[in-house]
Coordinates of C-alpha atoms in Angstrom, one line a residue:
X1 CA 12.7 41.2 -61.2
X2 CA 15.7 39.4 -59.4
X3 CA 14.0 41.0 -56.1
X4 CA 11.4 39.0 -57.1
X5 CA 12.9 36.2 -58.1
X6 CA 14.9 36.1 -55.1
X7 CA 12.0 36.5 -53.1
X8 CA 10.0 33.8 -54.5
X9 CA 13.7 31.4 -54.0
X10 CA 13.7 32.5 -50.8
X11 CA 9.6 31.1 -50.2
X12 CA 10.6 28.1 -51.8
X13 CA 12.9 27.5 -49.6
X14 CA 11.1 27.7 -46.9
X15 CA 8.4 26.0 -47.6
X16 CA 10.9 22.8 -48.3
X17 CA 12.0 23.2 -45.2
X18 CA 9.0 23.5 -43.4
X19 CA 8.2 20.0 -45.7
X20 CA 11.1 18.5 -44.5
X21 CA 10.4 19.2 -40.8
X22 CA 6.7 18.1 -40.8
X23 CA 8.2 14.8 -42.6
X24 CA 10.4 14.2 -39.8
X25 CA 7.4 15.0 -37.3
X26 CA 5.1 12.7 -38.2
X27 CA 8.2 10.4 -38.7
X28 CA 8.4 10.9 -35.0
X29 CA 5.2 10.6 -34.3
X30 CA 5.1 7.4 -36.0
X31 CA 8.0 5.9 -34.5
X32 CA 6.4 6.8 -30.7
X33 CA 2.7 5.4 -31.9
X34 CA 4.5 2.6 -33.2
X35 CA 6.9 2.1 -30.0
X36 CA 3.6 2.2 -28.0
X37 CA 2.1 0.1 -29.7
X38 CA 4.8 -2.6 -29.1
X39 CA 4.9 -1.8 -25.9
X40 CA 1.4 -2.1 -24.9
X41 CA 1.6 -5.7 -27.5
X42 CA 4.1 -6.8 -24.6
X43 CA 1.7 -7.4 -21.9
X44 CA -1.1 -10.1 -21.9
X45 CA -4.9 -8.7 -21.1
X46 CA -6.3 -11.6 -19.2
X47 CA -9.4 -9.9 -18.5
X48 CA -9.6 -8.3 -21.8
X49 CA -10.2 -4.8 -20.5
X50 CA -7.3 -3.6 -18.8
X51 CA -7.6 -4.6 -15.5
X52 CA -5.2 -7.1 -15.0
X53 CA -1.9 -7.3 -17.3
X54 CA 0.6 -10.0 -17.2
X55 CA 4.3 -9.4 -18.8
X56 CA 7.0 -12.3 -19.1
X57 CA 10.5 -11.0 -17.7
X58 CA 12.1 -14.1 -17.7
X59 CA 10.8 -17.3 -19.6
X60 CA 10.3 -20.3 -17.5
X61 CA 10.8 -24.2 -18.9
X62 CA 8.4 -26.0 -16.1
X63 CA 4.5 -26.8 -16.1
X64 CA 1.6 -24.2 -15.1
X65 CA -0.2 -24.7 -11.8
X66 CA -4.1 -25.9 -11.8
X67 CA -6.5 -24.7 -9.6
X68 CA -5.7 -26.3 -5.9
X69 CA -2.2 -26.6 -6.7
X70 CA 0.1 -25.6 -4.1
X71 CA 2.4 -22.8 -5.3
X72 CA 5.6 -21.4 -3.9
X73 CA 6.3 -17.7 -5.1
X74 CA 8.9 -14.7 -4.6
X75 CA 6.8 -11.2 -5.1
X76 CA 7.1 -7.5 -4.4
X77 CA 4.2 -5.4 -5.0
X78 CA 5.0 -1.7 -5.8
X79 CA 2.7 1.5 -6.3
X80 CA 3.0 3.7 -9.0
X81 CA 6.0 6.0 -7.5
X82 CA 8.1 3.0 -6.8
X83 CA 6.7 2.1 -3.2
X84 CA 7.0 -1.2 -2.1
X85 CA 4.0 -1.9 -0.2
X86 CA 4.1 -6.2 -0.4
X87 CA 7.3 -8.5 -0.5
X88 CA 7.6 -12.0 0.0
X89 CA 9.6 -15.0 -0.5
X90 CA 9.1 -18.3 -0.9
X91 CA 5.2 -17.8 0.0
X92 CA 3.2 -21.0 -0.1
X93 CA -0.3 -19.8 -1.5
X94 CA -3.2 -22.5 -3.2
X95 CA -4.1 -21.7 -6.3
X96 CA -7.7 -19.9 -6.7
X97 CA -8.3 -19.7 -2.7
X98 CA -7.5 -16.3 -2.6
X99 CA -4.9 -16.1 -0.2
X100 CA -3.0 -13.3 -1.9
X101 CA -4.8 -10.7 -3.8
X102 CA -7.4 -12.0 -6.5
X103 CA -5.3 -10.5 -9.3
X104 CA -2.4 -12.1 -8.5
X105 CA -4.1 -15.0 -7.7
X106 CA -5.4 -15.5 -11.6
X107 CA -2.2 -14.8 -12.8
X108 CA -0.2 -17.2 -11.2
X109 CA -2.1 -19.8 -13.4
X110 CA -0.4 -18.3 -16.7
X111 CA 3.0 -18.6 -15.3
X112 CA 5.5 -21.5 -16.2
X113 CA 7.4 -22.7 -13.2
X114 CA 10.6 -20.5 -13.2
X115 CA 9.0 -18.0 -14.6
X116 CA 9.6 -14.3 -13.6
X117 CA 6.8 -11.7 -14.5
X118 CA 5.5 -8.4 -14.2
X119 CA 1.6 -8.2 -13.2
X120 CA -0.2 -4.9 -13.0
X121 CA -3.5 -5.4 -10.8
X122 CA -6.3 -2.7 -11.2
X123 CA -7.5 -1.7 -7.9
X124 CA -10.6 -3.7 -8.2
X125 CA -8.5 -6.9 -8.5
X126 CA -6.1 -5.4 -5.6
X127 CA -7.2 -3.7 -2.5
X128 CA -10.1 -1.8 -3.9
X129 CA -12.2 1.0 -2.4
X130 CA -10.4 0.7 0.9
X131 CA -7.0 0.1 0.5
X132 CA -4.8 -1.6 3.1
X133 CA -2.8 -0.6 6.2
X134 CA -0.2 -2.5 7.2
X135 CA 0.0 -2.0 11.0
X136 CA 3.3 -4.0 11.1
X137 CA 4.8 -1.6 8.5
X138 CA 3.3 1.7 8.6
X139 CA 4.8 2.9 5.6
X140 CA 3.6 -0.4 3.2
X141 CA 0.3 1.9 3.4
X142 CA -1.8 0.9 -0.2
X143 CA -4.1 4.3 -0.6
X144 CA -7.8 3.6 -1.9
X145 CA -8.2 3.0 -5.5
X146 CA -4.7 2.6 -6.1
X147 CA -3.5 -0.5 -8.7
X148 CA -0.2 -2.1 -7.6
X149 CA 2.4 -4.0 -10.0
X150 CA 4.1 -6.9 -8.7
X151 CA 7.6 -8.8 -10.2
X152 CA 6.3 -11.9 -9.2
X153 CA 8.6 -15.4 -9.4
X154 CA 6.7 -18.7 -10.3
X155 CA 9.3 -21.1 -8.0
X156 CA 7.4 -24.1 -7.7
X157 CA 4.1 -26.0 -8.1
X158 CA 2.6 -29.4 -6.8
X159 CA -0.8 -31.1 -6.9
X160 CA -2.9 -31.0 -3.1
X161 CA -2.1 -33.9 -1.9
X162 CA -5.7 -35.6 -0.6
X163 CA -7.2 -34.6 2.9
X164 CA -7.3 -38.3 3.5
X165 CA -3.1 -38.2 3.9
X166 CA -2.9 -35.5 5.6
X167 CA -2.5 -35.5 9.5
X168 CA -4.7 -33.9 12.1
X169 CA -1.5 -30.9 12.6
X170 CA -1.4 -30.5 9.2
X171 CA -5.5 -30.4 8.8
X172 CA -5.7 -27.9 11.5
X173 CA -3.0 -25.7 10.8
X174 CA -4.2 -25.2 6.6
X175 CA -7.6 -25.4 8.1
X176 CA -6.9 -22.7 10.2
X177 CA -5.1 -20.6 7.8
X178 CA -7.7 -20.5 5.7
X179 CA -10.3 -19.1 8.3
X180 CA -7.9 -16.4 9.2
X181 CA -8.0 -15.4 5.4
X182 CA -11.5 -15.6 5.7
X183 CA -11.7 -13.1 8.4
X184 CA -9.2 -10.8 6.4
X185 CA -11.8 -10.7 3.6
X186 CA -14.8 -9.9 6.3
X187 CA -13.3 -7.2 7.8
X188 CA -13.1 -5.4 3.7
X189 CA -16.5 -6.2 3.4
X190 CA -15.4 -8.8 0.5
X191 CA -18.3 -11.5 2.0
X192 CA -18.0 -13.4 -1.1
X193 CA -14.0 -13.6 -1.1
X194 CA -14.7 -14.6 2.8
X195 CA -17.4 -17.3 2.0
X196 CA -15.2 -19.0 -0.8
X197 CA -12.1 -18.8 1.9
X198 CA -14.4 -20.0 4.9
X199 CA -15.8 -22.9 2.7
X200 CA -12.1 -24.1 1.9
X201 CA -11.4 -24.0 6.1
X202 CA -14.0 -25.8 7.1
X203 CA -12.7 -28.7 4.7
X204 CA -9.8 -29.6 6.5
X205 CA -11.2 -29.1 9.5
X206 CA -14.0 -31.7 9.4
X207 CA -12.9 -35.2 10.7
X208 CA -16.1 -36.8 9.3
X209 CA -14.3 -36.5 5.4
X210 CA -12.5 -39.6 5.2
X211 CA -11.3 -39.4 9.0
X212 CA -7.9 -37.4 10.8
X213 CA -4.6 -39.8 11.8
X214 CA -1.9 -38.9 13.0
X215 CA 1.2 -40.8 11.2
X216 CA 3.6 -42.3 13.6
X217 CA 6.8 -44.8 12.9
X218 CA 4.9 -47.5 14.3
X219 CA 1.8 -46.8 11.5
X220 CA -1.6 -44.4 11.7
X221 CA -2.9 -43.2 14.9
X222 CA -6.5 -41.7 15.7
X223 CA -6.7 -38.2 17.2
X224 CA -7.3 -38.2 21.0
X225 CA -10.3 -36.7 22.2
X226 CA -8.6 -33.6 23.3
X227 CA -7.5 -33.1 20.0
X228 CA -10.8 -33.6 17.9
X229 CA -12.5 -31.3 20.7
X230 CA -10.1 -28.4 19.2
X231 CA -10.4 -29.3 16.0
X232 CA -14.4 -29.2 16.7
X233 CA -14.5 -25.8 18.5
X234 CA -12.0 -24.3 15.0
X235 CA -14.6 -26.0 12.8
X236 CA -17.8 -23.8 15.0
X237 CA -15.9 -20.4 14.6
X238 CA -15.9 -21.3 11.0
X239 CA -19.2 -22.0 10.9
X240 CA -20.3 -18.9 12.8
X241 CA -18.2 -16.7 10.8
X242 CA -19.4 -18.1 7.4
X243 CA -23.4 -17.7 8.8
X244 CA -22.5 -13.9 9.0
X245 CA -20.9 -13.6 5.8
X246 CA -24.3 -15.4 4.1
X247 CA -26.6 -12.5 6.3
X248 CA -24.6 -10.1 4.6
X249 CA -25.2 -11.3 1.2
X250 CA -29.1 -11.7 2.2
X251 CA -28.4 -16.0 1.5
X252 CA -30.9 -16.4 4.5
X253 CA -31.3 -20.1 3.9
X254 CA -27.4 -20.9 3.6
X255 CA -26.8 -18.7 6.6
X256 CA -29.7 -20.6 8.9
X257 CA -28.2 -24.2 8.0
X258 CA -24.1 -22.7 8.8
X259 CA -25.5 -21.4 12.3
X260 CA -27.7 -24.9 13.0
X261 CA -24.4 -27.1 12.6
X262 CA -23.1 -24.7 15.5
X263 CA -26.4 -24.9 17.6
X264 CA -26.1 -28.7 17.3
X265 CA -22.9 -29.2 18.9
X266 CA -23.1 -26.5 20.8
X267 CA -26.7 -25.1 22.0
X268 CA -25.7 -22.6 24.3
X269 CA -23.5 -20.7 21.7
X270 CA -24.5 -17.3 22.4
X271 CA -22.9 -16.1 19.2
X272 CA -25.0 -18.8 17.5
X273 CA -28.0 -18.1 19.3
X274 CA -27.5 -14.4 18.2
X275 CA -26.6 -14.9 14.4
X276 CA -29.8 -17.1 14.3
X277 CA -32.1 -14.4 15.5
X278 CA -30.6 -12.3 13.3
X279 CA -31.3 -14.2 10.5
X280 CA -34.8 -14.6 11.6
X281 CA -35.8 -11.0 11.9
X282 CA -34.2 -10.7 7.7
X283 CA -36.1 -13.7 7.0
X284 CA -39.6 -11.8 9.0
X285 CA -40.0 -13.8 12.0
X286 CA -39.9 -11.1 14.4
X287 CA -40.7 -13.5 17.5
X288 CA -38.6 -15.8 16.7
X289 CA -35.6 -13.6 16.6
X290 CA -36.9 -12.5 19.7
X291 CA -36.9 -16.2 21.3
X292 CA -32.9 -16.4 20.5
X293 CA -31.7 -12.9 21.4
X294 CA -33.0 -13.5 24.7
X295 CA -31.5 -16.6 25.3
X296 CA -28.0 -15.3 24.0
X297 CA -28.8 -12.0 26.3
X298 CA -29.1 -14.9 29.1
X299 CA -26.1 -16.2 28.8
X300 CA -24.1 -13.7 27.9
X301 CA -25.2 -10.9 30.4
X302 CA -22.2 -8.7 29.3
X303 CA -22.7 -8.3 25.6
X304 CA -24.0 -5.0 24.8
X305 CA -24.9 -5.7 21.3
X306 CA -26.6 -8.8 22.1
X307 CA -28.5 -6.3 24.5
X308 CA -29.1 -3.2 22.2
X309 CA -30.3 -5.9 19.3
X310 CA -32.6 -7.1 21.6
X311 CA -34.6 -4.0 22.3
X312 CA -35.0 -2.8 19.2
X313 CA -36.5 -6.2 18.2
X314 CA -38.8 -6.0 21.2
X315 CA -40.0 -2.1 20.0
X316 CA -40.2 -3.7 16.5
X317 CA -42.6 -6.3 18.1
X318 CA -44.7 -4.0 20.0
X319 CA -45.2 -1.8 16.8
X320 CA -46.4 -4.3 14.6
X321 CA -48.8 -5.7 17.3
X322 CA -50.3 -2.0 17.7
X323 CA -50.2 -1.3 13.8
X324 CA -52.1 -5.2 13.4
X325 CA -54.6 -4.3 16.1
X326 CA -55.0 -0.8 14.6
X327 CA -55.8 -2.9 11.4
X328 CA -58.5 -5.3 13.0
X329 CA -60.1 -2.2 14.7
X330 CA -60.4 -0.3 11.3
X331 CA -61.7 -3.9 10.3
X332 CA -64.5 -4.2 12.4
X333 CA -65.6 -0.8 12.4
X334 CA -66.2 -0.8 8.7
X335 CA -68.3 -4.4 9.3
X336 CA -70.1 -2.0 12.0
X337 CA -71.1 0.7 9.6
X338 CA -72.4 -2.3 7.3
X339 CA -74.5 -3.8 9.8
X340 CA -76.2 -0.4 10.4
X341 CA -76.7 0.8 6.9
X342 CA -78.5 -2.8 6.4
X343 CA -80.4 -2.5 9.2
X344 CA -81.8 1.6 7.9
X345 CA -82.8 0.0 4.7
X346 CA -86.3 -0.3 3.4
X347 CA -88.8 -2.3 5.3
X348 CA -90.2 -3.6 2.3
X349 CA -86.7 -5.1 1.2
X350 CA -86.9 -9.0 1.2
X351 CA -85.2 -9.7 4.6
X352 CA -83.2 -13.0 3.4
X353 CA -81.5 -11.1 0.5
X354 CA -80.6 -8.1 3.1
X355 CA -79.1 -11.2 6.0
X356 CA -77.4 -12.6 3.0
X357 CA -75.9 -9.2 1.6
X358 CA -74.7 -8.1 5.2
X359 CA -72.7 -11.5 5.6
X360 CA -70.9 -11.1 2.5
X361 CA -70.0 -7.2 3.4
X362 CA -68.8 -9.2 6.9
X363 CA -66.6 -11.8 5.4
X364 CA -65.3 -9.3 2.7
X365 CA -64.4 -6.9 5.1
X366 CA -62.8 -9.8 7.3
X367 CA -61.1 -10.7 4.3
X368 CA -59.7 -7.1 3.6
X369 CA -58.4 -6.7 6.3
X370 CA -56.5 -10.1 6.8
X371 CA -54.9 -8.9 3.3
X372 CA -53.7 -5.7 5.2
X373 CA -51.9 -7.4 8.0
X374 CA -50.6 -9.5 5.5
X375 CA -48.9 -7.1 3.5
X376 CA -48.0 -4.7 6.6
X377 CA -46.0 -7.8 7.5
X378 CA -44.4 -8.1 4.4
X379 CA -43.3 -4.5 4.0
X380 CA -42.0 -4.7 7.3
X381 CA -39.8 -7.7 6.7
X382 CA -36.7 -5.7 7.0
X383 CA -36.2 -3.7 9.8

């Protein structure tokens, strides 16, 4: 009986004790849910799916930038094992042109001025599928995929002042900034990014807006020649760029009207001339495409590509003039067979209703066939 009794004390026991230990456990537990919880409750979802997060490190007391604002920030960008792959200070950037990456970019519009925050960017919102190289600095290497947070400093913020105020230097130089951001968007494929950065360039780089001075002590002087002629030939590699960018897209229309403002100051562009026949063979005119490759191959004997483009278009050519006159053959042989298989009817038949019959097999077989060509053409459009 006391073994017994003992034994049962002893279960007791035990089982209070293994009570007591899952109490504390899911205590635990608790406490690390509820610990995550708060942590997670510290960042700010601006996307509202987890792309982009936004913590404040250090409050700041001044105003938030608006889109255009000009923006001066401290930042370092580091990858998951601590590697610091971006770090700048006191970087003028424009708000909402892009000119850092698009995450950060959004962000910086939440921020109070003296404001210090930490902003993990997804890799869609970073440097995406192809991650960056940094010849400069080998080892600032961002591998594909891969989301970076930044500590980020808000230092300052001012309004654009207008283009109107600005001088030809300072036109050019922004201008020019901007199409070099442009082409660092191209080359990741990102023709969007590029268009929106290209579109910004070309901006300040147009005198006709409200007209280019340079400011002197003595009051506002106009350009000289020399200098609107290099403002002119920035404002055409602009244009030129931007027509490829709207190829790539397949905005045909957008891209034709970029590559005429270079063709109109400059006809003998042989870039021009060849971004417009490219156009023309996406938008189907096979000929036409063929008219401007040959007069870029003309002037630009050298060029390779120009070259290479230019055969395949004239083998395109050839083929669809075979494959039409293939189509008319086919065409008039069935109009052949017609004709004979009128002429071995009946004698009896009534020879005006057979005349009339035969011309409508003609003209519908003419008519079939012109439908044929038409839609080999358009399923060709591409090439």
């Amino acid at each position: 009986m006391d073994a017994e009794k003992s034994s049962s004390s002893s279960f007791e026991d035990l089982s209070n004790i293994n009570e007591q230990e899952r109490a504390e456990m899911n205590s635990s537990t608790g406490q690390q849910e509820t610990a995550s919880k708060d942590k997670n409750e510290e960042y700010l979802d601006i996307l509202g799916n987890g792309t982009l997060l936004k913590k404040v490190l250090k409050e700041g007391q001044g105003e938030r930038p608006e889109s255009k604002d000009i923006a001066v920030i401290n930042y370092t960008g580091r990858l998951d094992d601590g590697t610091i792959v971006e770090e700048e200070r006191d970087c003028v950037v424009q708000i909402d042109d892009v000119e850092v990456v698009q995450g950060l970019d959004m962000a910086l519009k939440l921020m109070n001025v003296g404001e210090q925050a930490e902003v993990i960017v997804a890799a869609r919102f970073a440097y995406g599928e192809l991650g960056l190289k940094d010849e400069d600095h080998p080892e600032r290497t961002v591998p594909p995929n891969e989301k970076i947070t930044y500590t980020v400093e808000l230092v300052s913020t001012k309004e654009e002042t207008d283009l109107e105020s600005k001088s030809y230097a300072a036109r050019k130089e922004i201008g020019n900034k901007k199409r070099l951001r442009g082409n660092f968007w191209m080359k990741r494929q990102e023709y969007n990014l590029a268009i929106q950065s290209y579109r910004r360039a070309l901006e300040y780089l147009d005198e006709s807006e409200g007209g280019i001075t340079n400011p002197t002590e003595s009051g506002q002087l106009e350009p000289t020649n020399a200098e609107l002629q290099e403002l002119l030939e920035d404002r055409m590699k602009v244009y030129n760029n931007l027509a490829l960018a709207q190829l790539k897209i397949a905005a045909y229309d957008a891209a034709l009207k970029s590559v005429e403002h270079v063709l109109q100051c400059q006809p003998n562009n042989a870039k021009a001339l060849f971004r417009k026949g490219k156009i023309l063979d996406a938008k189907g005119d096979t000929k036409g495409a063929i008219s401007f490759l040959q007069k870029a191959a003309t002037i630009d004997e050298d060029d390779k590509l120009i070259q290479s483009e230019l055969s395949k278009l004239v083998l395109k050519s050839k083929r669809e003039a075979r494959n039409e006159k293939d189509l008319y053959q086919k065409m008039l042989g069935h109009a052949q067979k017609l004709e004979q298989k009128s002429k071995s009817a009946p004698a009896t038949q009534n020879r005006e209703t057979s005349k009339f019959k035969l011309w409508g097999y003609l003209m519908g077989s003419i008519l079939i066939g012109v439908a044929g060509v038409a839609i080999y053409r358009y399923n060709n459009r591409y090439f």
